[in-house]
Amino acid sequence: MENYLLFVFMSFLLIILPGPDTAVITKNTIVKKKAAGIQTTFGTLTALFIHTLAAVFGLSALIVKSAFLFTILKYVGAVYLIYLGCKSILYIMKKQPVTDQAPNQVNKYANESNFKQGFLTNLLNPKVAVFFLTFLPQFAGTGEHAFIEFLALGLTYTILTMIWFFVYIYLINFVSHFMKKPSTMKVMEGFTGGVLILFGVKLALEKN
């Protein structure tokens, strides 16, 4: 495997760049606490593993080469991001403050699938498939062990993502102790909701 340490370094730089995954994890960690952020992260990691397998077996190449499949996946992903963003904004527009809501209302919101949000946000993003097909091959060989090397690189990227987001979640959770006011949490919920909508619109408007 060529330049493995360079791959690790470059991957880390790419992972820490804010994206839709970061926005969803941030929102869930602040609003629903650390456990929700971790569950969201595991959803993201599962999607990354599927992207790795898809790239290894050539499914990602099929999506990238097919304008129709790429467009369908792009718009589905964009709609889902916009849906999450709109839901966040609608949530903070409720008349009742968070602390005054009925217990069943709070529990209903808290029990939403954080794993599913992280999973679908990453899985439905065709840019991730393109990334795996363009970035990973630069560090994998072309010999008989290319399959194993490609898989190892994808797993390495997934593990690095896990490490970064776990650290990020703990930092967010620590800072959130100073942001317990319902008004502050509503601002953060609205901000991350707006960011998700922007990411969705950006994804929808990008050329294939």
PDB file of C-alpha atoms in Angstrom:
ATOM      1  CA  MET A   1       0.000   0.000   0.000  1.00  0.00           C
ATOM      2  CA  GLU A   2       1.543   3.291  -1.132  1.00  0.00           C
ATOM      3  CA  ASN A   3       1.835   6.384   1.087  1.00  0.00           C
ATOM      4  CA  TYR A   4      -0.407   5.089   3.850  1.00  0.00           C
ATOM      5  CA  LEU A   5       0.618   7.784   6.340  1.00  0.00           C
ATOM      6  CA  LEU A   6      -0.078  10.454   3.738  1.00  0.00           C
ATOM      7  CA  PHE A   7      -3.515   8.898   3.210  1.00  0.00           C
ATOM      8  CA  VAL A   8      -4.208   9.060   6.959  1.00  0.00           C
ATOM      9  CA  PHE A   9      -3.120  12.700   7.111  1.00  0.00           C
ATOM     10  CA  MET A  10      -5.132  13.751   4.058  1.00  0.00           C
ATOM     11  CA  SER A  11      -8.174  11.805   5.249  1.00  0.00           C
ATOM     12  CA  PHE A  12      -8.102  13.540   8.619  1.00  0.00           C
ATOM     13  CA  LEU A  13      -7.998  16.966   6.959  1.00  0.00           C
ATOM     14  CA  LEU A  14     -10.992  16.036   4.806  1.00  0.00           C
ATOM     15  CA  ILE A  15     -12.944  14.535   7.705  1.00  0.00           C
ATOM     16  CA  ILE A  16     -12.742  17.619   9.902  1.00  0.00           C
ATOM     17  CA  LEU A  17     -14.192  19.831   7.155  1.00  0.00           C
ATOM     18  CA  PRO A  18     -17.811  20.636   8.098  1.00  0.00           C
ATOM     19  CA  GLY A  19     -20.460  18.915   6.011  1.00  0.00           C
ATOM     20  CA  PRO A  20     -24.004  17.533   6.309  1.00  0.00           C
ATOM     21  CA  ASP A  21     -22.825  14.762   8.671  1.00  0.00           C
ATOM     22  CA  THR A  22     -21.265  17.324  10.995  1.00  0.00           C
ATOM     23  CA  ALA A  23     -24.434  19.441  10.960  1.00  0.00           C
ATOM     24  CA  VAL A  24     -26.699  16.504  11.882  1.00  0.00           C
ATOM     25  CA  ILE A  25     -24.345  15.253  14.601  1.00  0.00           C
ATOM     26  CA  THR A  26     -24.015  18.769  16.034  1.00  0.00           C
ATOM     27  CA  LYS A  27     -27.788  19.259  16.135  1.00  0.00           C
ATOM     28  CA  ASN A  28     -28.511  15.923  17.762  1.00  0.00           C
ATOM     29  CA  THR A  29     -25.702  16.284  20.316  1.00  0.00           C
ATOM     30  CA  ILE A  30     -26.824  19.748  21.438  1.00  0.00           C
ATOM     31  CA  VAL A  31     -30.562  19.103  21.418  1.00  0.00           C
ATOM     32  CA  LYS A  32     -30.716  15.436  22.454  1.00  0.00           C
ATOM     33  CA  LYS A  33     -27.429  15.051  24.400  1.00  0.00           C
ATOM     34  CA  LYS A  34     -24.240  13.052  23.873  1.00  0.00           C
ATOM     35  CA  ALA A  35     -25.856   9.625  23.396  1.00  0.00           C
ATOM     36  CA  ALA A  36     -27.870  10.924  20.441  1.00  0.00           C
ATOM     37  CA  GLY A  37     -24.721  12.286  18.814  1.00  0.00           C
ATOM     38  CA  ILE A  38     -22.994   8.931  19.222  1.00  0.00           C
ATOM     39  CA  GLN A  39     -25.978   7.097  17.722  1.00  0.00           C
ATOM     40  CA  THR A  40     -25.949   9.509  14.782  1.00  0.00           C
ATOM     41  CA  THR A  41     -22.230   8.871  14.326  1.00  0.00           C
ATOM     42  CA  PHE A  42     -22.767   5.109  14.192  1.00  0.00           C
ATOM     43  CA  GLY A  43     -25.338   5.682  11.466  1.00  0.00           C
ATOM     44  CA  THR A  44     -22.777   7.718   9.520  1.00  0.00           C
ATOM     45  CA  LEU A  45     -20.110   5.026  10.023  1.00  0.00           C
ATOM     46  CA  THR A  46     -22.450   2.293   8.794  1.00  0.00           C
ATOM     47  CA  ALA A  47     -23.154   4.300   5.635  1.00  0.00           C
ATOM     48  CA  LEU A  48     -19.415   4.855   5.098  1.00  0.00           C
ATOM     49  CA  PHE A  49     -18.818   1.112   5.355  1.00  0.00           C
ATOM     50  CA  ILE A  50     -21.520   0.507   2.741  1.00  0.00           C
ATOM     51  CA  HIS A  51     -19.907   3.139   0.490  1.00  0.00           C
ATOM     52  CA  THR A  52     -16.599   1.303   0.927  1.00  0.00           C
ATOM     53  CA  LEU A  53     -18.114  -2.018  -0.115  1.00  0.00           C
ATOM     54  CA  ALA A  54     -19.941  -0.360  -3.008  1.00  0.00           C
ATOM     55  CA  ALA A  55     -16.686   1.152  -4.253  1.00  0.00           C
ATOM     56  CA  VAL A  56     -14.834  -2.156  -3.873  1.00  0.00           C
ATOM     57  CA  PHE A  57     -17.468  -4.082  -5.825  1.00  0.00           C
ATOM     58  CA  GLY A  58     -17.941  -1.391  -8.465  1.00  0.00           C
ATOM     59  CA  LEU A  59     -21.443  -0.221  -7.512  1.00  0.00           C
ATOM     60  CA  SER A  60     -20.253   3.326  -6.896  1.00  0.00           C
ATOM     61  CA  ALA A  61     -18.679   3.391 -10.347  1.00  0.00           C
ATOM     62  CA  LEU A  62     -22.052   2.433 -11.824  1.00  0.00           C
ATOM     63  CA  ILE A  63     -23.754   5.314 -10.003  1.00  0.00           C
ATOM     64  CA  VAL A  64     -21.083   7.805 -11.031  1.00  0.00           C
ATOM     65  CA  LYS A  65     -21.167   6.720 -14.685  1.00  0.00           C
ATOM     66  CA  SER A  66     -24.957   6.729 -14.866  1.00  0.00           C
ATOM     67  CA  ALA A  67     -26.218  10.304 -14.988  1.00  0.00           C
ATOM     68  CA  PHE A  68     -29.748   9.096 -14.235  1.00  0.00           C
ATOM     69  CA  LEU A  69     -28.818   7.117 -11.098  1.00  0.00           C
ATOM     70  CA  PHE A  70     -26.520   9.870  -9.887  1.00  0.00           C
ATOM     71  CA  THR A  71     -29.243  12.506 -10.344  1.00  0.00           C
ATOM     72  CA  ILE A  72     -31.878  10.398  -8.576  1.00  0.00           C
ATOM     73  CA  LEU A  73     -29.588   9.770  -5.608  1.00  0.00           C
ATOM     74  CA  LYS A  74     -28.560  13.423  -5.528  1.00  0.00           C
ATOM     75  CA  TYR A  75     -32.127  14.720  -5.383  1.00  0.00           C
ATOM     76  CA  VAL A  76     -33.245  12.129  -2.840  1.00  0.00           C
ATOM     77  CA  GLY A  77     -30.312  13.106  -0.626  1.00  0.00           C
ATOM     78  CA  ALA A  78     -31.036  16.805  -1.092  1.00  0.00           C
ATOM     79  CA  VAL A  79     -34.708  16.378  -0.225  1.00  0.00           C
ATOM     80  CA  TYR A  80     -33.806  14.425   2.908  1.00  0.00           C
ATOM     81  CA  LEU A  81     -31.387  17.140   4.097  1.00  0.00           C
ATOM     82  CA  ILE A  82     -33.982  19.844   3.461  1.00  0.00           C
ATOM     83  CA  TYR A  83     -36.565  17.720   5.302  1.00  0.00           C
ATOM     84  CA  LEU A  84     -34.308  17.467   8.373  1.00  0.00           C
ATOM     85  CA  GLY A  85     -33.604  21.192   8.257  1.00  0.00           C
ATOM     86  CA  CYS A  86     -37.273  22.156   7.913  1.00  0.00           C
ATOM     87  CA  LYS A  87     -38.242  19.799  10.727  1.00  0.00           C
ATOM     88  CA  SER A  88     -35.700  21.457  13.009  1.00  0.00           C
ATOM     89  CA  ILE A  89     -36.997  24.927  12.189  1.00  0.00           C
ATOM     90  CA  LEU A  90     -40.638  23.863  12.607  1.00  0.00           C
ATOM     91  CA  TYR A  91     -39.757  22.318  15.953  1.00  0.00           C
ATOM     92  CA  ILE A  92     -38.426  25.603  17.377  1.00  0.00           C
ATOM     93  CA  MET A  93     -41.487  27.468  16.082  1.00  0.00           C
ATOM     94  CA  LYS A  94     -43.735  25.588  18.492  1.00  0.00           C
ATOM     95  CA  LYS A  95     -45.346  27.937  20.972  1.00  0.00           C
ATOM     96  CA  GLN A  96     -44.407  25.868  24.020  1.00  0.00           C
ATOM     97  CA  PRO A  97     -40.808  26.187  25.223  1.00  0.00           C
ATOM     98  CA  VAL A  98     -38.776  23.010  25.579  1.00  0.00           C
ATOM     99  CA  THR A  99     -39.000  23.003  29.391  1.00  0.00           C
ATOM    100  CA  ASP A 100     -42.804  23.397  29.365  1.00  0.00           C
ATOM    101  CA  GLN A 101     -43.646  20.677  26.891  1.00  0.00           C
ATOM    102  CA  ALA A 102     -45.661  17.701  27.991  1.00  0.00           C
ATOM    103  CA  PRO A 103     -43.539  14.612  28.788  1.00  0.00           C
ATOM    104  CA  ASN A 104     -44.966  12.634  25.884  1.00  0.00           C
ATOM    105  CA  GLN A 105     -44.021  15.432  23.455  1.00  0.00           C
ATOM    106  CA  VAL A 106     -40.436  15.565  24.713  1.00  0.00           C
ATOM    107  CA  ASN A 107     -40.081  11.800  24.626  1.00  0.00           C
ATOM    108  CA  LYS A 108     -41.509  11.600  21.127  1.00  0.00           C
ATOM    109  CA  TYR A 109     -38.879  14.030  19.858  1.00  0.00           C
ATOM    110  CA  ALA A 110     -36.054  12.415  21.833  1.00  0.00           C
ATOM    111  CA  ASN A 111     -36.863   8.925  20.583  1.00  0.00           C
ATOM    112  CA  GLU A 112     -36.548   9.778  16.893  1.00  0.00           C
ATOM    113  CA  SER A 113     -33.985   7.582  15.202  1.00  0.00           C
ATOM    114  CA  ASN A 114     -30.660   9.367  15.432  1.00  0.00           C
ATOM    115  CA  PHE A 115     -28.965   6.384  13.774  1.00  0.00           C
ATOM    116  CA  LYS A 116     -31.280   6.662  10.764  1.00  0.00           C
ATOM    117  CA  GLN A 117     -30.565  10.374  10.378  1.00  0.00           C
ATOM    118  CA  GLY A 118     -26.802   9.821  10.321  1.00  0.00           C
ATOM    119  CA  PHE A 119     -27.147   6.779   8.069  1.00  0.00           C
ATOM    120  CA  LEU A 120     -29.394   8.346   5.420  1.00  0.00           C
ATOM    121  CA  THR A 121     -27.596  11.702   5.426  1.00  0.00           C
ATOM    122  CA  ASN A 122     -24.361   9.985   4.429  1.00  0.00           C
ATOM    123  CA  LEU A 123     -25.731   7.133   2.322  1.00  0.00           C
ATOM    124  CA  LEU A 124     -27.872   9.398   0.110  1.00  0.00           C
ATOM    125  CA  ASN A 125     -25.000  11.759  -0.621  1.00  0.00           C
ATOM    126  CA  PRO A 126     -23.597  10.794  -4.068  1.00  0.00           C
ATOM    127  CA  LYS A 127     -20.573  12.999  -3.428  1.00  0.00           C
ATOM    128  CA  VAL A 128     -19.366  10.384  -0.952  1.00  0.00           C
ATOM    129  CA  ALA A 129     -19.466   7.717  -3.671  1.00  0.00           C
ATOM    130  CA  VAL A 130     -17.522  10.003  -6.002  1.00  0.00           C
ATOM    131  CA  PHE A 131     -15.018  10.685  -3.228  1.00  0.00           C
ATOM    132  CA  PHE A 132     -14.383   6.992  -2.597  1.00  0.00           C
ATOM    133  CA  LEU A 133     -13.828   6.368  -6.295  1.00  0.00           C
ATOM    134  CA  THR A 134     -11.465   9.297  -6.833  1.00  0.00           C
ATOM    135  CA  PHE A 135      -9.554   9.630  -3.551  1.00  0.00           C
ATOM    136  CA  LEU A 136      -8.947   6.049  -2.401  1.00  0.00           C
ATOM    137  CA  PRO A 137      -7.517   4.677  -5.691  1.00  0.00           C
ATOM    138  CA  GLN A 138      -4.688   7.213  -5.491  1.00  0.00           C
ATOM    139  CA  PHE A 139      -3.307   5.339  -2.495  1.00  0.00           C
ATOM    140  CA  ALA A 140      -4.132   1.738  -3.449  1.00  0.00           C
ATOM    141  CA  GLY A 141      -2.020  -0.454  -5.661  1.00  0.00           C
ATOM    142  CA  THR A 142      -3.136  -2.161  -8.842  1.00  0.00           C
ATOM    143  CA  GLY A 143      -1.784  -5.657  -8.191  1.00  0.00           C
ATOM    144  CA  GLU A 144      -3.477  -8.782  -6.948  1.00  0.00           C
ATOM    145  CA  HIS A 145      -3.918  -7.278  -3.493  1.00  0.00           C
ATOM    146  CA  ALA A 146      -5.711  -4.172  -4.768  1.00  0.00           C
ATOM    147  CA  PHE A 147      -9.054  -5.429  -3.431  1.00  0.00           C
ATOM    148  CA  ILE A 148      -7.691  -5.836   0.108  1.00  0.00           C
ATOM    149  CA  GLU A 149      -5.855  -2.504  -0.018  1.00  0.00           C
ATOM    150  CA  PHE A 150      -8.951  -0.665  -1.213  1.00  0.00           C
ATOM    151  CA  LEU A 151     -10.996  -2.221   1.574  1.00  0.00           C
ATOM    152  CA  ALA A 152      -8.316  -1.379   4.149  1.00  0.00           C
ATOM    153  CA  LEU A 153      -8.243   2.250   3.040  1.00  0.00           C
ATOM    154  CA  GLY A 154     -12.019   2.522   3.277  1.00  0.00           C
ATOM    155  CA  LEU A 155     -12.011   0.996   6.759  1.00  0.00           C
ATOM    156  CA  THR A 156      -9.195   3.324   7.803  1.00  0.00           C
ATOM    157  CA  TYR A 157     -11.210   6.321   6.634  1.00  0.00           C
ATOM    158  CA  THR A 158     -14.241   5.038   8.552  1.00  0.00           C
ATOM    159  CA  ILE A 159     -12.225   4.535  11.749  1.00  0.00           C
ATOM    160  CA  LEU A 160     -10.689   8.010  11.472  1.00  0.00           C
ATOM    161  CA  THR A 161     -14.187   9.424  11.023  1.00  0.00           C
ATOM    162  CA  MET A 162     -15.328   7.612  14.161  1.00  0.00           C
ATOM    163  CA  ILE A 163     -12.401   8.925  16.218  1.00  0.00           C
ATOM    164  CA  TRP A 164     -12.909  12.499  15.054  1.00  0.00           C
ATOM    165  CA  PHE A 165     -16.670  12.561  15.637  1.00  0.00           C
ATOM    166  CA  PHE A 166     -16.360  10.963  19.089  1.00  0.00           C
ATOM    167  CA  VAL A 167     -13.887  13.670  20.096  1.00  0.00           C
ATOM    168  CA  TYR A 168     -16.098  16.305  18.469  1.00  0.00           C
ATOM    169  CA  ILE A 169     -19.194  15.036  20.311  1.00  0.00           C
ATOM    170  CA  TYR A 170     -17.449  15.143  23.672  1.00  0.00           C
ATOM    171  CA  LEU A 171     -16.294  18.699  22.976  1.00  0.00           C
ATOM    172  CA  ILE A 172     -19.790  19.759  21.937  1.00  0.00           C
ATOM    173  CA  ASN A 173     -21.256  18.043  24.997  1.00  0.00           C
ATOM    174  CA  PHE A 174     -18.783  19.851  27.265  1.00  0.00           C
ATOM    175  CA  VAL A 175     -19.573  23.229  25.738  1.00  0.00           C
ATOM    176  CA  SER A 176     -23.310  22.535  25.844  1.00  0.00           C
ATOM    177  CA  HIS A 177     -23.189  22.637  29.644  1.00  0.00           C
ATOM    178  CA  PHE A 178     -22.896  26.401  29.225  1.00  0.00           C
ATOM    179  CA  MET A 179     -25.793  26.533  26.758  1.00  0.00           C
ATOM    180  CA  LYS A 180     -28.640  25.003  28.726  1.00  0.00           C
ATOM    181  CA  LYS A 181     -31.065  27.892  28.318  1.00  0.00           C
ATOM    182  CA  PRO A 182     -34.054  26.874  26.148  1.00  0.00           C
ATOM    183  CA  SER A 183     -33.665  30.063  24.120  1.00  0.00           C
ATOM    184  CA  THR A 184     -30.036  29.207  23.315  1.00  0.00           C
ATOM    185  CA  MET A 185     -30.935  25.652  22.343  1.00  0.00           C
ATOM    186  CA  LYS A 186     -33.665  26.970  20.042  1.00  0.00           C
ATOM    187  CA  VAL A 187     -31.149  29.244  18.330  1.00  0.00           C
ATOM    188  CA  MET A 188     -28.754  26.327  17.798  1.00  0.00           C
ATOM    189  CA  GLU A 189     -31.577  24.115  16.548  1.00  0.00           C
ATOM    190  CA  GLY A 190     -32.656  26.798  14.091  1.00  0.00           C
ATOM    191  CA  PHE A 191     -29.083  27.471  12.963  1.00  0.00           C
ATOM    192  CA  THR A 192     -28.274  23.820  12.262  1.00  0.00           C
ATOM    193  CA  GLY A 193     -31.669  23.411  10.582  1.00  0.00           C
ATOM    194  CA  GLY A 194     -30.833  26.289   8.275  1.00  0.00           C
ATOM    195  CA  VAL A 195     -27.398  24.799   7.566  1.00  0.00           C
ATOM    196  CA  LEU A 196     -28.983  21.461   6.621  1.00  0.00           C
ATOM    197  CA  ILE A 197     -31.368  23.200   4.227  1.00  0.00           C
ATOM    198  CA  LEU A 198     -28.442  25.033   2.625  1.00  0.00           C
ATOM    199  CA  PHE A 199     -26.525  21.776   2.236  1.00  0.00           C
ATOM    200  CA  GLY A 200     -29.605  20.193   0.657  1.00  0.00           C
ATOM    201  CA  VAL A 201     -30.100  23.055  -1.799  1.00  0.00           C
ATOM    202  CA  LYS A 202     -26.380  23.068  -2.631  1.00  0.00           C
ATOM    203  CA  LEU A 203     -26.457  19.330  -3.300  1.00  0.00           C
ATOM    204  CA  ALA A 204     -29.536  19.639  -5.519  1.00  0.00           C
ATOM    205  CA  LEU A 205     -28.046  22.465  -7.585  1.00  0.00           C
ATOM    206  CA  GLU A 206     -24.655  20.829  -8.136  1.00  0.00           C
ATOM    207  CA  LYS A 207     -23.938  19.564 -11.599  1.00  0.00           C
ATOM    208  CA  ASN A 208     -23.484  15.827 -12.116  1.00  0.00           C
TER     209      ASN A 208
END
